[in-house]
CSV table of C-alpha atoms in Angstrom, one decimal:
chain,number,residue,atom,x,y,z
A,1,MET,CA,83.5,15.0,35.4
A,2,LYS,CA,82.1,16.6,32.1
A,3,PHE,CA,82.1,20.4,32.2
A,4,ILE,CA,78.6,22.0,31.8
A,5,ASN,CA,78.8,25.3,29.9
A,6,PRO,CA,76.3,27.3,32.5
A,7,TYR,CA,75.3,29.6,29.6
A,8,LEU,CA,74.0,26.8,27.9
A,9,PHE,CA,72.2,25.4,30.5
A,10,ILE,CA,70.5,28.3,31.1
A,11,VAL,CA,69.4,29.1,27.9
A,12,THR,CA,68.6,25.4,27.1
A,13,THR,CA,66.5,25.5,30.5
A,14,PHE,CA,64.7,28.9,29.2
A,15,PHE,CA,63.5,27.3,25.8
A,16,LEU,CA,62.3,23.9,27.6
A,17,VAL,CA,60.5,25.8,30.1
A,18,SER,CA,59.4,28.5,27.4
A,19,CYS,CA,58.0,25.5,25.2
A,20,THR,CA,56.1,23.9,27.9
A,21,SER,CA,54.5,27.3,28.7
A,22,GLN,CA,53.4,27.8,25.2
A,23,LYS,CA,52.1,24.3,25.1
A,24,GLU,CA,49.9,24.7,28.0
A,25,LYS,CA,48.9,28.1,26.9
A,26,LEU,CA,47.6,26.8,23.1
A,27,SER,CA,43.8,26.2,23.2
A,28,LEU,CA,41.6,26.0,20.7
A,29,LYS,CA,39.8,29.9,21.3
A,30,ASP,CA,43.6,30.7,20.8
A,31,ALA,CA,44.6,29.0,18.3
A,32,TYR,CA,41.8,30.0,15.9
A,33,LYS,CA,41.1,33.2,17.2
A,34,ASN,CA,41.3,35.2,13.6
A,35,ASP,CA,39.0,32.7,11.8
A,36,PHE,CA,36.2,32.1,14.0
A,37,LEU,CA,34.5,31.8,18.1
A,38,ILE,CA,35.4,28.6,19.1
A,39,GLY,CA,32.3,27.5,21.7
A,40,THR,CA,30.4,24.7,23.8
A,41,ALA,CA,27.3,24.2,25.3
A,42,LEU,CA,26.5,24.4,28.9
A,43,ASN,CA,24.8,22.8,31.2
A,44,ALA,CA,23.5,24.0,34.3
A,45,GLY,CA,26.0,23.0,37.1
A,46,GLN,CA,28.6,24.6,34.4
A,47,ILE,CA,26.7,27.7,34.5
A,48,GLU,CA,27.0,27.8,37.7
A,49,ALA,CA,30.4,27.1,38.2
A,50,LYS,CA,30.0,23.8,40.3
A,51,ASN,CA,33.1,22.1,39.1
A,52,ALA,CA,36.4,23.7,39.5
A,53,LYS,CA,37.9,21.4,36.8
A,54,GLU,CA,35.2,21.7,34.4
A,55,ASP,CA,35.2,25.5,34.4
A,56,SER,CA,38.8,25.9,34.2
A,57,LEU,CA,38.7,24.1,30.7
A,58,ILE,CA,36.3,26.0,29.5
A,59,LYS,CA,37.2,29.4,30.7
A,60,LYS,CA,40.1,27.8,28.6
A,61,GLU,CA,39.6,26.5,25.4
A,62,PHE,CA,36.1,28.2,24.3
A,63,ASN,CA,35.3,32.4,23.9
A,64,ALA,CA,31.5,31.3,22.9
A,65,ILE,CA,28.8,29.4,25.0
A,66,THR,CA,25.2,28.2,24.2
A,67,ALA,CA,22.9,27.4,27.1
A,68,GLU,CA,22.5,23.7,26.9
A,69,ASN,CA,18.7,23.8,27.9
A,70,ILE,CA,18.0,26.0,30.6
A,71,MET,CA,17.0,28.8,27.6
A,72,LYS,CA,14.2,27.0,26.2
A,73,SER,CA,10.5,27.4,26.6
A,74,MET,CA,9.5,25.3,29.5
A,75,TYR,CA,12.5,26.6,31.2
A,76,VAL,CA,12.2,29.8,31.2
A,77,HIS,CA,8.5,30.3,31.2
A,78,PRO,CA,7.0,27.7,32.9
A,79,GLN,CA,3.4,28.8,33.6
A,80,LYS,CA,2.0,31.5,30.9
A,81,ASP,CA,1.8,34.4,33.6
A,82,GLN,CA,5.4,33.2,35.1
A,83,TYR,CA,9.1,33.4,33.9
A,84,ASP,CA,11.9,32.4,35.5
A,85,PHE,CA,15.1,33.4,34.6
A,86,ALA,CA,17.1,32.7,37.7
A,87,LEU,CA,19.5,30.7,35.8
A,88,SER,CA,19.7,32.2,32.4
A,89,ASP,CA,20.6,35.5,34.4
A,90,LYS,CA,23.8,33.3,35.8
A,91,TYR,CA,24.4,31.9,32.1
A,92,VAL,CA,24.6,35.6,30.5
A,93,ALA,CA,26.9,37.1,33.8
A,94,TYR,CA,29.0,33.6,33.2
A,95,GLY,CA,29.7,34.7,29.8
A,96,GLU,CA,30.1,38.6,30.7
A,97,LYS,CA,32.3,37.7,33.3
A,98,ASN,CA,34.6,35.8,31.3
A,99,LYS,CA,34.6,37.8,28.1
A,100,MET,CA,32.8,35.1,26.1
A,101,PHE,CA,30.6,35.9,23.0
A,102,ILE,CA,26.6,34.9,24.2
A,103,HIS,CA,24.3,33.0,22.1
A,104,GLY,CA,20.7,32.2,23.1
A,105,HIS,CA,19.3,29.0,22.3
A,106,THR,CA,16.0,29.3,21.7
A,107,LEU,CA,12.9,31.3,21.5
A,108,ILE,CA,10.6,29.2,18.9
A,109,TRP,CA,11.0,25.4,19.1
A,110,HIS,CA,7.9,22.8,18.9
A,111,SER,CA,10.3,20.1,21.3
A,112,GLN,CA,10.6,21.3,25.2
A,113,LEU,CA,7.7,23.7,25.5
A,114,ALA,CA,6.0,23.9,28.9
A,115,PRO,CA,2.5,21.6,28.9
A,116,TRP,CA,0.4,25.0,28.7
A,117,MET,CA,2.0,26.0,25.3
A,118,GLU,CA,1.1,22.3,23.7
A,119,LYS,CA,-2.3,23.1,24.6
A,120,ILE,CA,-2.8,26.4,22.7
A,121,ALA,CA,-5.0,25.8,19.5
A,122,ASP,CA,-6.5,29.0,19.3
A,123,SER,CA,-4.5,31.8,16.6
A,124,THR,CA,-4.8,34.9,18.7
A,125,GLU,CA,-3.6,33.1,21.8
A,126,MET,CA,-0.9,31.6,20.2
A,127,LYS,CA,-0.2,35.3,18.7
A,128,ALA,CA,-0.2,36.7,22.0
A,129,PHE,CA,2.2,34.0,23.3
A,130,MET,CA,4.6,34.4,20.8
A,131,LYS,CA,4.4,38.3,20.9
A,132,ASP,CA,4.8,38.1,25.1
A,133,HIS,CA,7.6,35.2,24.9
A,134,ILE,CA,9.7,36.6,22.4
A,135,THR,CA,9.6,40.2,23.5
A,136,THR,CA,9.8,39.5,27.0
A,137,ILE,CA,12.9,37.6,26.6
A,138,VAL,CA,14.8,39.3,23.6
A,139,SER,CA,14.2,42.3,25.4
A,140,LYS,CA,15.4,41.7,29.2
A,141,TYR,CA,18.8,40.6,27.5
A,142,LYS,CA,19.2,43.1,24.5
A,143,GLY,CA,22.6,44.8,24.5
A,144,ARG,CA,23.9,41.6,26.5
A,145,ILE,CA,23.0,38.1,24.7
A,146,ASN,CA,25.1,38.7,21.4
A,147,SER,CA,22.8,36.2,19.0
A,148,TRP,CA,19.9,33.8,19.2
A,149,ASP,CA,18.1,31.2,17.7
A,150,VAL,CA,14.6,32.6,16.9
A,151,VAL,CA,13.3,29.4,15.3
A,152,ASN,CA,14.6,26.0,15.9
A,153,GLU,CA,14.0,23.2,13.9
A,154,ALA,CA,11.0,24.2,11.8
A,155,LEU,CA,11.2,21.9,9.1
A,156,ASN,CA,10.9,17.5,7.8
A,157,ASP,CA,13.5,16.0,6.5
A,158,ASP,CA,12.1,16.5,3.0
A,159,GLY,CA,12.6,20.2,3.2
A,160,THR,CA,8.5,20.7,4.2
A,161,LEU,CA,7.7,22.8,7.2
A,162,ARG,CA,6.8,20.6,10.5
A,163,GLN,CA,3.6,20.3,12.0
A,164,SER,CA,4.2,22.0,14.8
A,165,VAL,CA,1.8,23.6,17.3
A,166,PHE,CA,2.9,27.1,16.0
A,167,LEU,CA,2.0,26.1,12.3
A,168,LYS,CA,-1.0,24.3,12.9
A,169,THR,CA,-2.1,27.4,14.9
A,170,LEU,CA,-0.9,30.1,13.0
A,171,GLY,CA,0.6,28.8,9.4
A,172,GLU,CA,3.9,29.7,8.0
A,173,LYS,CA,3.6,33.2,8.9
A,174,TYR,CA,4.4,32.6,12.4
A,175,LEU,CA,8.3,32.1,11.1
A,176,ILE,CA,8.5,35.7,9.7
A,177,ASP,CA,7.0,37.1,12.9
A,178,ALA,CA,9.0,35.5,14.9
A,179,PHE,CA,11.9,37.2,13.4
A,180,LYS,CA,10.5,40.3,13.2
A,181,LEU,CA,9.6,40.3,17.2
A,182,ALA,CA,12.9,39.4,17.9
A,183,ALA,CA,14.6,42.1,15.6
A,184,LYS,CA,12.1,44.4,17.0
A,185,ALA,CA,12.6,43.2,20.7
A,186,ASP,CA,16.8,43.9,20.0
A,187,PRO,CA,17.6,45.3,16.4
A,188,LYS,CA,20.9,45.0,17.1
A,189,VAL,CA,21.5,41.3,17.9
A,190,ASP,CA,21.9,38.4,15.3
A,191,LEU,CA,19.0,36.0,14.4
A,192,TYR,CA,19.6,33.0,13.4
A,193,TYR,CA,17.5,30.0,11.8
A,194,ASN,CA,18.5,26.4,13.2
A,195,ASP,CA,18.0,23.4,12.4
A,196,TYR,CA,19.6,19.5,12.1
A,197,ASN,CA,20.7,17.9,8.5
A,198,ILE,CA,20.1,21.0,6.3
A,199,GLU,CA,23.2,19.9,4.9
A,200,GLU,CA,21.5,17.3,3.1
A,201,PRO,CA,20.4,18.7,0.0
A,202,ALA,CA,16.5,18.0,0.4
A,203,LYS,CA,16.3,19.6,3.6
A,204,ARG,CA,19.0,22.4,2.8
A,205,ALA,CA,16.7,23.2,-0.2
A,206,GLY,CA,13.9,23.5,2.3
A,207,ALA,CA,16.2,25.7,4.3
A,208,ILE,CA,17.5,27.8,1.3
A,209,ALA,CA,13.6,28.8,0.6
A,210,LEU,CA,12.2,29.5,4.0
A,211,ILE,CA,15.3,31.9,4.6
A,212,LYS,CA,14.2,33.9,1.6
A,213,LYS,CA,10.7,33.8,2.1
A,214,ILE,CA,11.9,35.6,5.8
A,215,LYS,CA,14.1,37.9,4.2
A,216,ALA,CA,11.2,38.6,1.3
A,217,ALA,CA,8.6,39.6,3.5
A,218,GLY,CA,11.1,41.9,5.6
A,219,GLY,CA,12.2,39.8,8.4
A,220,LYS,CA,15.5,40.3,9.6
A,221,ILE,CA,17.6,36.7,9.5
A,222,ASP,CA,21.5,37.2,10.1
A,223,GLY,CA,22.7,33.4,9.8
A,224,VAL,CA,21.8,29.8,9.6
A,225,GLY,CA,22.5,27.6,12.4
A,226,ILE,CA,23.8,24.0,11.0
A,227,GLN,CA,23.6,21.8,13.8
A,228,GLY,CA,26.3,19.3,13.3
A,229,HIS,CA,25.0,16.4,15.0
A,230,TRP,CA,27.2,14.0,12.3
A,231,ARG,CA,28.9,10.6,11.8
A,232,LEU,CA,32.3,9.1,11.1
A,233,GLU,CA,31.2,8.7,7.5
A,234,SER,CA,28.3,11.1,6.9
A,235,PRO,CA,27.5,13.8,5.8
A,236,SER,CA,30.5,13.9,3.4
A,237,ILE,CA,32.9,16.8,3.1
A,238,GLU,CA,31.2,18.1,-0.4
A,239,GLU,CA,27.6,18.3,0.9
A,240,ILE,CA,29.0,20.4,4.1
A,241,GLU,CA,30.7,22.2,1.3
A,242,LYS,CA,27.7,23.1,-0.7
A,243,SER,CA,26.2,23.9,2.1
A,244,ILE,CA,28.5,26.7,3.1
A,245,LEU,CA,28.5,28.7,-0.1
A,246,GLU,CA,25.0,28.1,-0.9
A,247,TYR,CA,23.9,29.7,2.4
A,248,SER,CA,26.3,32.2,2.3
A,249,ALA,CA,25.5,33.1,-0.7
A,250,LEU,CA,21.8,34.4,0.5
A,251,GLY,CA,24.3,37.1,2.3
A,252,ILE,CA,23.8,35.6,5.6
A,253,LYS,CA,26.7,34.2,8.2
A,254,VAL,CA,27.1,30.4,8.2
A,255,ALA,CA,27.7,28.8,11.8
A,256,PHE,CA,27.8,25.4,13.1
A,257,THR,CA,26.3,25.3,16.3
A,258,GLU,CA,25.7,22.0,18.3
A,259,LEU,CA,28.6,20.3,16.7
A,260,ASP,CA,29.2,16.2,17.5
A,261,ILE,CA,29.9,13.1,16.1
A,262,THR,CA,29.3,9.8,17.0
A,263,VAL,CA,31.1,6.6,17.3
A,264,LEU,CA,28.5,4.6,17.7
A,265,PRO,CA,25.8,2.4,15.0
A,266,ASN,CA,22.9,4.0,13.8
A,267,PRO,CA,19.7,2.1,14.8
A,268,TRP,CA,17.9,2.2,12.1
A,269,ASP,CA,20.4,4.0,10.1
A,270,LEU,CA,18.5,7.4,11.5
A,271,LYS,CA,20.1,10.7,11.3
A,272,GLY,CA,19.6,14.0,12.7
A,273,ALA,CA,18.7,15.3,16.3
A,274,ASP,CA,14.4,14.6,16.5
A,275,VAL,CA,14.5,14.5,20.2
A,276,ASN,CA,11.4,12.8,20.5
A,277,GLN,CA,12.8,9.5,18.7
A,278,LYS,CA,14.1,7.1,21.2
A,279,PHE,CA,15.1,3.3,20.5
A,280,GLU,CA,15.3,-0.1,22.6
A,281,GLY,CA,19.0,-1.2,22.7
A,282,ASN,CA,21.0,-3.7,22.8
A,283,ALA,CA,25.1,-4.9,23.3
A,284,LYS,CA,25.4,-4.2,19.6
A,285,MET,CA,24.8,-1.0,20.0
A,286,ASN,CA,26.6,0.0,23.0
A,287,PRO,CA,29.9,-1.5,21.7
A,288,TYR,CA,32.6,0.8,24.0
A,289,PRO,CA,31.2,0.8,26.9
A,290,GLU,CA,34.8,0.9,28.6
A,291,LYS,CA,37.1,2.3,26.3
A,292,LEU,CA,37.4,3.5,22.7
A,293,PRO,CA,39.2,1.3,20.5
A,294,ASP,CA,42.4,3.1,19.2
A,295,SER,CA,41.4,2.7,15.3
A,296,ILE,CA,38.3,4.6,16.4
A,297,GLN,CA,40.0,7.3,18.1
A,298,THR,CA,42.0,7.8,15.0
A,299,LYS,CA,38.9,7.5,12.8
A,300,LEU,CA,37.0,10.2,14.9
A,301,ALA,CA,40.6,12.7,14.6
A,302,GLU,CA,40.6,12.0,10.9
A,303,ARG,CA,36.8,12.8,10.8
A,304,TYR,CA,37.0,16.1,12.9
A,305,ALA,CA,40.4,17.2,10.9
A,306,SER,CA,38.8,17.3,7.7
A,307,ILE,CA,35.7,18.8,8.7
A,308,PHE,CA,38.3,21.6,10.5
A,309,LYS,CA,40.1,21.7,7.3
A,310,LEU,CA,36.8,22.6,5.3
A,311,PHE,CA,35.9,25.3,7.7
A,312,LEU,CA,39.1,27.1,7.4
A,313,LYS,CA,39.1,27.0,4.3
A,314,HIS,CA,35.8,28.9,4.1
A,315,LYS,CA,36.2,30.8,7.3
A,316,ASP,CA,35.4,34.2,5.7
A,317,LYS,CA,31.6,32.6,5.6
A,318,ILE,CA,31.7,31.1,8.8
A,319,SER,CA,30.9,33.2,12.4
A,320,ARG,CA,31.1,30.4,14.8
A,321,ILE,CA,31.8,26.8,16.0
A,322,THR,CA,30.1,25.4,19.0
A,323,PHE,CA,30.9,21.9,20.0
A,324,TRP,CA,27.5,20.6,21.9
A,325,GLY,CA,29.0,20.0,25.2
A,326,VAL,CA,32.2,20.4,27.0
A,327,TYR,CA,33.5,16.7,27.4
A,328,ASP,CA,32.2,13.1,26.4
A,329,GLY,CA,30.8,12.3,29.9
A,330,GLN,CA,28.5,15.2,29.3
A,331,SER,CA,26.9,14.2,26.4
A,332,TRP,CA,23.4,13.8,25.4
A,333,LEU,CA,24.4,11.5,23.2
A,334,ASN,CA,25.3,8.9,25.5
A,335,ASP,CA,21.4,9.0,26.0
A,336,TRP,CA,19.9,9.5,22.6
A,337,PRO,CA,18.6,7.7,20.2
A,338,ILE,CA,19.5,5.0,23.2
A,339,LYS,CA,20.0,5.5,26.6
A,340,GLY,CA,22.8,4.5,28.8
A,341,ARG,CA,25.3,4.2,25.9
A,342,THR,CA,29.1,5.3,26.1
A,343,ASN,CA,29.6,7.6,23.3
A,344,TYR,CA,32.7,9.7,22.6
A,345,PRO,CA,32.0,12.3,20.0
A,346,LEU,CA,33.9,15.3,21.9
A,347,PRO,CA,37.3,16.2,21.6
A,348,PHE,CA,37.8,16.4,24.8
A,349,ASP,CA,37.1,12.7,27.2
A,350,LYS,CA,35.4,11.7,30.0
A,351,ASP,CA,38.3,13.0,32.4
A,352,LEU,CA,38.1,16.4,30.7
A,353,LYS,CA,41.5,15.3,28.9
A,354,HIS,CA,42.6,15.8,25.2
A,355,LYS,CA,41.5,13.1,23.0
A,356,PRO,CA,43.6,12.8,19.6
A,357,ALA,CA,40.5,14.7,17.7
A,358,TYR,CA,41.4,17.7,19.8
A,359,GLU,CA,45.3,17.0,18.9
A,360,SER,CA,43.8,16.9,15.3
A,361,ILE,CA,42.2,20.3,15.0
A,362,LEU,CA,45.0,21.9,17.1
A,363,LYS,CA,47.6,20.6,14.5
A,364,LEU,CA,45.7,22.4,11.4
A,365,LYS,CA,46.8,25.8,12.9
A,366,LYS,CA,50.3,24.5,13.5
A,367,LYS,CA,50.8,23.6,10.1
A,368,GLU,CA,49.4,27.3,9.1
A,369,GLU,CA,52.7,29.0,11.4
């Protein structure tokens, strides 16, 4: 019988256990803790911690949260004289309990409005609504919510102002007023303008002009949220980098607030995230109903690696990276722009397991060590 050195056996066992333990402890939030916050968007069930596996994953991997839907106007302010804070209270409590950065999404947005808001046609009434809505919500969570999307998606893709109910009733001054009202309700909270496609040249120019106008008029704006609803091939890393540099040059923080990467065909080369656009689909538009091919998994992993490599290069300018959803099965991209598809846009699959994309993001930090 071959003699086994007991000392060597103990040391080897300890080393293997230690390595396994380290691997188990490794997470996105820990890997990037000295760079920027790593966040996710929570749905109502996740806010109420209804699924233990999902809850465990959220707590392990993320140190920042955004409410996917429940703080939008139609849910939090359903009637003119009625607010519903039941779920938003739970959301804030969840973040506090788990020592997470809590982001408020969103105060003024043309979409997902309560029906009564869409009917406001008088400027005096709209002004009163905005003052009441912003002041009530921001004041309620003063000192508890860390940052807010004050205005969401106010621009068209060409950089002009969207013809929303707010613009039609109040003109572009509504944008400045919204930031002033939010700052008055909580002077210490970080205030963001959030939009999609604002890494594209024309819309980026519009967003920069908008931010400058708000600042020049005395509005407090601390950051810009680039949503990051992207594709495997576009936008280019060069355009994303230009955006980081140009927004940062305005003296504000840059956050990537709703990051996901679609792997599915894009009907009519649609870009962005306008939730009002829907398309009828066919089998060609849903090519991977059961499983993502290895070749596409690899492309997705490479795309995430190149994006996070850029984020690390400019970590001094970036405050937060938030994925739009915890895992593939939850993603809004399964139902937009075509309902009933199977998409694979996030680092965790439908079974909450790490994908090659997850490993590619972690590997960048391992190379630094």
